[in-house]
XYZ file of C-alpha atoms in Angstrom:
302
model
C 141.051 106.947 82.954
C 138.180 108.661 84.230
C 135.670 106.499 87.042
C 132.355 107.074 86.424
C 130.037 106.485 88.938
C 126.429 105.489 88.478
C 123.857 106.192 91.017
C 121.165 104.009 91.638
C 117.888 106.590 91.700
C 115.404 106.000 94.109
C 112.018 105.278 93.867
C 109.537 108.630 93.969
C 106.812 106.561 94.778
C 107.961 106.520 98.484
C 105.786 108.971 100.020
C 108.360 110.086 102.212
C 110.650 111.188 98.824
C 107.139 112.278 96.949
C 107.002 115.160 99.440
C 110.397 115.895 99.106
C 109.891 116.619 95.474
C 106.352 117.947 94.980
C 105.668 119.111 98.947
C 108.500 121.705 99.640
C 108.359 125.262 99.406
C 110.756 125.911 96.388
C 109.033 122.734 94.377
C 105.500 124.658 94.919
C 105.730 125.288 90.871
C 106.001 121.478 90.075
C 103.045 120.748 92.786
C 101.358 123.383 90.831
C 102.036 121.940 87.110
C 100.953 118.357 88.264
C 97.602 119.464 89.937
C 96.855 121.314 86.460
C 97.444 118.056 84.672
C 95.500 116.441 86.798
C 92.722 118.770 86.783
C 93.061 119.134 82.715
C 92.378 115.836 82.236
C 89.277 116.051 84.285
C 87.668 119.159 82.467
C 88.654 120.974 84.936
C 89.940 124.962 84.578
C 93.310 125.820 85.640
C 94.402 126.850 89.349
C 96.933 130.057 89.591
C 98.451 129.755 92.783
C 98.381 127.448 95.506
C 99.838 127.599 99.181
C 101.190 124.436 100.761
C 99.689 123.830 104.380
C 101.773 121.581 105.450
C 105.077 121.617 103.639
C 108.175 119.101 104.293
C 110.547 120.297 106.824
C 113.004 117.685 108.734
C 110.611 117.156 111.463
C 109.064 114.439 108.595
C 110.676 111.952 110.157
C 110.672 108.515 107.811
C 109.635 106.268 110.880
C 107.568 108.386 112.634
C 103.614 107.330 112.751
C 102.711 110.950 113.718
C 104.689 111.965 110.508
C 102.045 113.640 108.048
C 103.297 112.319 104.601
C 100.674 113.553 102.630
C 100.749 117.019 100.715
C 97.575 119.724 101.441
C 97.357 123.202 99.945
C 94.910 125.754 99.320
C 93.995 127.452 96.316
C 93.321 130.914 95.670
C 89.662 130.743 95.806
C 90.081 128.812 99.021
C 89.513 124.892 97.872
C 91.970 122.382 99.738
C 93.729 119.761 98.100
C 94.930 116.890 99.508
C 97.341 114.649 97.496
C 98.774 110.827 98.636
C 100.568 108.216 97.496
C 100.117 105.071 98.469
C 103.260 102.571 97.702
C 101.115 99.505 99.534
C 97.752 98.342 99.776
C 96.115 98.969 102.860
C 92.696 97.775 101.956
C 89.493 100.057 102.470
C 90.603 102.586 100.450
C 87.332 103.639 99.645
C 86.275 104.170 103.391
C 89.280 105.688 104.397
C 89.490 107.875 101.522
C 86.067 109.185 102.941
C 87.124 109.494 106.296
C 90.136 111.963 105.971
C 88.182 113.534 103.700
C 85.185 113.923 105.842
C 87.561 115.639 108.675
C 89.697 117.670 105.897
C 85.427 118.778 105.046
C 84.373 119.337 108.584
C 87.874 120.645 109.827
C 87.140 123.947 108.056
C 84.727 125.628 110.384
C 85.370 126.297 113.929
C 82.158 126.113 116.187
C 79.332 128.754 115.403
C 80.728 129.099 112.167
C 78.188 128.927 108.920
C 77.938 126.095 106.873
C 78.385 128.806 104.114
C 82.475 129.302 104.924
C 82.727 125.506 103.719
C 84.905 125.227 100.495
C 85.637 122.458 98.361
C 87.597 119.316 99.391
C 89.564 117.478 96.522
C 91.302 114.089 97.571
C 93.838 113.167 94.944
C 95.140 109.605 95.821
C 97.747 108.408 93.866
C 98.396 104.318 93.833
C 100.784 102.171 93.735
C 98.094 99.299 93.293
C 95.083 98.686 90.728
C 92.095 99.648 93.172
C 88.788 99.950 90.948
C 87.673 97.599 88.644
C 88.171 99.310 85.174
C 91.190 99.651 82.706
C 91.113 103.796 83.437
C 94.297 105.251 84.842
C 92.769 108.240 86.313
C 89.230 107.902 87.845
C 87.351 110.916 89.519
C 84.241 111.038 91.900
C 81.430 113.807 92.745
C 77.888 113.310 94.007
C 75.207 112.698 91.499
C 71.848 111.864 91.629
C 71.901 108.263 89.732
C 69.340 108.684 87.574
C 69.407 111.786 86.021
C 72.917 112.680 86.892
C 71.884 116.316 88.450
C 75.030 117.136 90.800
C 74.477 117.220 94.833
C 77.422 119.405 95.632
C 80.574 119.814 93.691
C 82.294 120.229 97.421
C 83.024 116.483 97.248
C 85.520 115.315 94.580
C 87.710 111.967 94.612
C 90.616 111.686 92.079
C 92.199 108.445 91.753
C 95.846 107.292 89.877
C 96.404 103.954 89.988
C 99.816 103.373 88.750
C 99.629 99.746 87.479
C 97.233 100.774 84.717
C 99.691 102.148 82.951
C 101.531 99.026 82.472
C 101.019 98.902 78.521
C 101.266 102.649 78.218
C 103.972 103.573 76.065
C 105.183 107.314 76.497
C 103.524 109.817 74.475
C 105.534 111.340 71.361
C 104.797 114.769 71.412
C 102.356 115.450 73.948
C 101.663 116.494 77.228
C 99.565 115.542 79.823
C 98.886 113.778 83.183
C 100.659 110.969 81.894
C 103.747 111.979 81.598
C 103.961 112.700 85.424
C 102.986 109.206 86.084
C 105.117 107.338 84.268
C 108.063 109.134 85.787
C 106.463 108.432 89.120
C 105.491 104.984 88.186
C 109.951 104.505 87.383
C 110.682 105.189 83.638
C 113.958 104.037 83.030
C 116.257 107.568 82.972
C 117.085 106.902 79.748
C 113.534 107.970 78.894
C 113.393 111.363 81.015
C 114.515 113.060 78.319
C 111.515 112.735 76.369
C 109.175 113.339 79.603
C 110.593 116.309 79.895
C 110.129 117.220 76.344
C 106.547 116.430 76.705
C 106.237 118.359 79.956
C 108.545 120.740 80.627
C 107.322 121.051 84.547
C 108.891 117.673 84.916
C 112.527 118.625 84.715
C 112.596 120.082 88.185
C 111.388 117.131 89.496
C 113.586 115.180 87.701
C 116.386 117.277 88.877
C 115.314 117.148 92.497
C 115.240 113.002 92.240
C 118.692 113.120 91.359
C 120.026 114.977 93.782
C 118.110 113.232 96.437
C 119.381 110.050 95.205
C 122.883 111.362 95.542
C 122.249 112.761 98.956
C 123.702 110.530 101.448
C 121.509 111.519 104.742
C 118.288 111.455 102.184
C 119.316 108.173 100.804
C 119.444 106.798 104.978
C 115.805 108.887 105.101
C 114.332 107.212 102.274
C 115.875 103.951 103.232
C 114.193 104.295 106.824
C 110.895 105.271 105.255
C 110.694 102.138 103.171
C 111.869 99.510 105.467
C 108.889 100.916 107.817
C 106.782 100.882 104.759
C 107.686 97.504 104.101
C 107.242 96.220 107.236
C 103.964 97.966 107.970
C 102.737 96.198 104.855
C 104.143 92.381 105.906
C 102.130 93.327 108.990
C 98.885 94.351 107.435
C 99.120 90.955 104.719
C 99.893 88.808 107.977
C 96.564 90.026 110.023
C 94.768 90.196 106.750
C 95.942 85.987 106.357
C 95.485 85.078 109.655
C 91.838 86.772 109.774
C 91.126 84.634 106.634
C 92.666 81.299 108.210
C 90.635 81.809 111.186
C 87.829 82.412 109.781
C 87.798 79.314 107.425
C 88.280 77.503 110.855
C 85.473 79.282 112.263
C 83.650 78.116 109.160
C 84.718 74.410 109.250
C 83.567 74.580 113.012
C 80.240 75.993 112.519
C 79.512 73.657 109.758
C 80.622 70.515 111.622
C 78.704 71.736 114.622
C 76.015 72.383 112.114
C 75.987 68.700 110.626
C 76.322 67.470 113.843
C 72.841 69.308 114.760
C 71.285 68.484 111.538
C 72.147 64.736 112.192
C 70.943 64.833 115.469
C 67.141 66.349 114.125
C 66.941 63.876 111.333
C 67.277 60.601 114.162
C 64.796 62.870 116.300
C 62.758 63.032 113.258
C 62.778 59.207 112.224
C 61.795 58.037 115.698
C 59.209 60.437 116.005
C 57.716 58.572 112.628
C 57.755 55.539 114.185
C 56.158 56.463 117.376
C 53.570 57.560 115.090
C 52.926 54.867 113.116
C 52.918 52.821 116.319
C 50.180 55.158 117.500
C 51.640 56.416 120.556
C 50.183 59.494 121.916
C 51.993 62.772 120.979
C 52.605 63.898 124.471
C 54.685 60.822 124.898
C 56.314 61.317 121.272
C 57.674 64.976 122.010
C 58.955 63.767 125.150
C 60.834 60.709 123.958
C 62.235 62.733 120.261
C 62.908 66.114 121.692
C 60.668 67.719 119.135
C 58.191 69.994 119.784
C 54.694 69.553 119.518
C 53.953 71.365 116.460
C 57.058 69.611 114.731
C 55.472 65.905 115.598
C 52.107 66.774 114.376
C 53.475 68.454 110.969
C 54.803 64.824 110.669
C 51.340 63.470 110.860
C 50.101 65.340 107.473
């Protein structure tokens, strides 16, 4: 009798395994496929060729901060592309999305270079978390003018996938398309690859390379590694996040006793100040003996 084993497959959300699969040199073609989806579904034209600026070697190590996890490439016409996944929420997304890409922007020129030699920046950031408040799967960003809509620049543009979204979305029959490549990233059971990979061809390679990762007995230690840190790093960013909230609901509490306590204080300062008053003491005496100030006693006069 045959033993058939049956290997767990790991989860391609891990951004250490996502640039295993679309970050490498000999996966450049499913990199490729996916930013065309991507771009598709945006209106967007086609790209033809892209070169990887940072591809995965070994020296990503798993638990390494230094470790750049993200993919970058440049097109042919000389755009950059810079593609993430997030597995955790970090908060500020929206600040830090505009910070890296800010310095992937500004990182182009070397000083006394023209402003001209800039080229576009995309950020595509995919999530593993529901980020912006709409139903939308795929959300992209340029810089408009708000009332008429005229565009700014079409350097910046912000691409969004927010995994969670896609919660009631049932695979496609049929048809291609962005989501396809999501759901497989999101985890569709393997027992529904085969019709992903109907839909989008592309996918099969990346399919293939999952499997063999998840067979892979130094990439299963890797990816284990990658999401213990992951794991961690998020328990660590929750905890500070909780403990800035307890303290400052104590901070609260504290200012609003202290608060009450001051108010208190005025309103007895305030009531014998009345009485002086009415006993016709002179106002001199009054401020002295409530701790009010002139002005306040005589505004209690009218």
């Amino acid at each position: 009798m045959e033993l058939i084993l049956v290997v767990e497959m790991l989860d391609p959300r891990n951004d250490f395994l996502f640039k295993r699969i679309f970050g490498s040199e000999e996966n450049r073609d499913v990199l490729l496929t996916f930013l065309n989806r991507t771009f598709e579904e945006a209106g967007k034209p086609p790209l033809t060729e892209i070169v990887l600026l940072n591809p995965y070697t070994d020296k990503d190590a798993p638990r390494d901060k230094q470790s750049i996890l993200d993919i970058r490439a440049r097109t042919s016409e000389g755009q950059l592309i810079n593609v993430e996944m997030q597995l955790f929420n970090k908060y500020d997304m929206d600040k830090r999305t505009l910070f890296y890409w800010s310095k992937q922007y500004a990182g182009q020129l070397y000083e006394g270079q023209s402003y001209k030699l800039l080229r576009k920046c995309v950020t595509i950031n995919i999530l593993n978390y529901s980020f912006l408040p709409n139903s939308r799967y795929h959300n992209v960003f340029h810089l408009t003018e708000d009332r008429t809509g005229i565009p700014f620049s079409d350097d910046m543009e912000l691409h969004f996938l927010e995994l969670p979204k896609l919660d009631e979305h049932e695979i496609p029959a049929g048809s291609g398309g962005l989501v396809n490549w999501l759901l497989f990233l999101k985890g569709s059971n393997p027992s529904q690859w085969e019709v992903l990979a109907m839909n989008e061809p592309g996918l099969k390679k990346a399919m293939t390379t999952l499997e063999f990762l998840s067979q892979d007995k130094e990439a299963r230690l890797q990816y284990e590694a990658r999401q213990k840190y992951l794991h961690d790093e998020a328990s660590m960013i929750e905890g500070a996040r909780e403990e800035g909230l307890k303290l400052g609901k104590a901070e609260g509490k504290a200012e609003g006793k202290a608060e009450g306590k001051f108010e208190g204080e005025r309103q007895k300062a305030i009531e014998i100040a009345r009485n002086m008053l009415n006993m016709g003491l002179e106002i001199e005496v009054i401020v002295k003996a409530s701790g009010l100030s002139e002005s306040e006693v005589r505004s209690l006069k009218v």
